[in-house]
Amino acid sequence: MIRVVDCAERIAAGWGQNYHHTALATAISDLYNDLIAFPAAWPPHRRNSFTLGAADTAACELTTLLDDYLDTYIDSKVEDSLSMLAEDYFIWQIDDLLPARVAEQAIDDPGRGEGSMTACSPTQRWLNRRVATFW
């Protein structure tokens, strides 16, 4: 979880200065790509699509969480507090929420997933023509 701590500390250190939504979502997406275990059948484009969507949602939620904290509590250890909040949020996402979402999507669609060209193979086109002419 050193990667989580490092990411949380970088976000807290640059909060309100260095991180806009896109930069935050990119940092979170990189973290998720490194730490989430995906099914072996998922190709890279499906993994990236999943992590980009999850990171975008996480960036919105984390922005709200940290901004609300700053609006509510003003203390001398704000950066430490923001880092702890971000770290807890990432650990919850990586350990609990995202693995459950990956498993759910793998059950719903165990194959190649969105953007797959499986049905465009010559064999599939031939089978589609055979079925169409049969009826």
Coordinates of C-alpha atoms in Angstrom, one line a residue:
M1 CA 0.0 0.0 0.0
I2 CA 3.0 2.3 -0.3
R3 CA 1.7 3.3 -3.7
V4 CA -1.6 4.4 -2.1
V5 CA 0.2 6.4 0.6
D6 CA 2.4 8.1 -2.0
C7 CA -0.5 9.1 -4.2
A8 CA -2.6 10.3 -1.2
E9 CA 0.3 12.4 0.0
R10 CA 0.9 14.0 -3.4
I11 CA -2.7 14.9 -3.8
A12 CA -2.9 16.4 -0.3
A13 CA 0.3 18.3 -0.8
G14 CA -1.0 19.9 -4.0
W15 CA -4.6 20.2 -3.1
G16 CA -6.1 23.5 -4.3
Q17 CA -2.9 24.3 -6.4
N18 CA -1.8 21.4 -8.6
Y19 CA -4.8 19.1 -9.0
H20 CA -7.7 19.8 -11.3
H21 CA -10.2 17.1 -12.2
T22 CA -8.3 15.7 -15.2
A23 CA -4.9 15.5 -13.4
L24 CA -6.6 14.0 -10.4
A25 CA -8.5 11.4 -12.5
T26 CA -5.2 10.5 -14.3
A27 CA -3.3 10.0 -11.1
I28 CA -6.1 7.8 -9.7
S29 CA -6.4 5.8 -12.9
D30 CA -2.7 5.1 -12.8
L31 CA -3.0 3.9 -9.2
Y32 CA -6.0 1.7 -10.1
N33 CA -4.2 0.2 -13.1
D34 CA -1.3 -0.8 -10.9
L35 CA -3.3 -2.2 -8.0
I36 CA -6.5 -3.8 -9.2
A37 CA -6.5 -7.4 -10.1
F38 CA -8.5 -7.9 -13.4
P39 CA -9.7 -11.2 -14.9
A40 CA -7.1 -12.6 -17.3
A41 CA -9.7 -12.5 -20.1
W42 CA -10.0 -8.8 -20.0
P43 CA -7.9 -7.1 -22.7
P44 CA -6.0 -3.8 -22.0
H45 CA -8.7 -1.6 -23.6
R46 CA -11.4 -3.1 -21.3
R47 CA -9.1 -2.6 -18.2
N48 CA -8.4 1.0 -19.2
S49 CA -12.0 1.7 -19.8
F50 CA -12.9 0.4 -16.4
T51 CA -10.2 2.2 -14.6
L52 CA -10.9 5.5 -16.4
G53 CA -14.6 5.3 -15.5
A54 CA -13.8 4.4 -11.9
A55 CA -11.1 7.1 -11.6
D56 CA -13.4 9.8 -13.0
T57 CA -16.0 8.9 -10.4
A58 CA -13.4 8.7 -7.7
A59 CA -12.0 12.1 -8.7
C60 CA -15.4 13.7 -8.2
E61 CA -16.1 12.0 -4.9
L62 CA -12.6 12.7 -3.6
T63 CA -12.8 16.4 -4.6
T64 CA -16.1 16.7 -2.7
L65 CA -14.7 14.8 0.3
L66 CA -11.6 16.9 0.6
D67 CA -13.3 20.2 -0.1
D68 CA -16.0 19.5 2.4
Y69 CA -13.3 18.7 5.0
L70 CA -11.5 21.9 4.3
D71 CA -14.8 23.9 4.5
T72 CA -15.6 22.3 7.9
Y73 CA -12.3 21.9 9.7
I74 CA -9.4 24.4 9.8
D75 CA -6.4 23.1 11.7
S76 CA -2.6 23.3 11.5
K77 CA -2.3 19.7 10.2
V78 CA -4.6 20.1 7.1
E79 CA -2.2 18.4 4.7
D80 CA -1.8 15.4 7.0
S81 CA -5.6 15.2 7.5
L82 CA -6.2 15.4 3.7
S83 CA -3.6 12.7 3.1
M84 CA -5.2 10.4 5.6
L85 CA -8.7 11.0 4.1
A86 CA -7.4 10.3 0.6
E87 CA -5.5 7.2 1.7
D88 CA -8.6 5.8 3.5
Y89 CA -10.7 6.5 0.4
F90 CA -8.3 4.8 -1.9
I91 CA -7.9 1.7 0.3
W92 CA -11.7 1.4 0.5
Q93 CA -11.9 1.7 -3.3
I94 CA -9.1 -0.7 -4.1
D95 CA -9.8 -3.3 -1.4
D96 CA -13.6 -3.4 -1.4
L97 CA -15.5 -1.4 -4.0
L98 CA -13.6 -1.9 -7.2
P99 CA -12.9 -5.7 -6.9
A100 CA -16.7 -6.2 -6.4
R101 CA -17.4 -4.1 -9.5
V102 CA -14.8 -6.1 -11.5
A103 CA -16.3 -9.4 -10.4
E104 CA -19.9 -8.1 -11.2
Q105 CA -18.8 -7.1 -14.7
A106 CA -16.9 -10.3 -15.2
I107 CA -20.1 -12.3 -14.4
D108 CA -22.3 -10.1 -16.6
D109 CA -19.8 -10.3 -19.5
P110 CA -17.0 -12.8 -19.1
G111 CA -15.8 -12.3 -22.7
R112 CA -13.8 -9.6 -24.3
G113 CA -16.2 -6.9 -23.4
E114 CA -16.9 -3.5 -24.9
G115 CA -15.2 -2.6 -28.1
S116 CA -14.6 -6.3 -28.9
M117 CA -14.2 -7.3 -32.5
T118 CA -15.1 -10.9 -31.8
A119 CA -18.3 -10.8 -33.8
C120 CA -16.5 -9.3 -36.8
S121 CA -14.4 -12.3 -37.6
P122 CA -14.7 -14.0 -41.0
T123 CA -16.2 -17.0 -39.3
Q124 CA -18.8 -15.0 -37.5
R125 CA -19.8 -13.1 -40.7
W126 CA -20.1 -16.4 -42.5
L127 CA -22.3 -17.8 -39.7
N128 CA -24.4 -14.6 -39.7
R129 CA -25.0 -15.0 -43.5
R130 CA -25.9 -18.6 -43.1
V131 CA -28.5 -17.9 -40.4
A132 CA -29.9 -15.0 -42.5
T133 CA -30.3 -17.1 -45.6
F134 CA -31.7 -20.0 -43.7
W135 CA -34.8 -18.1 -42.5

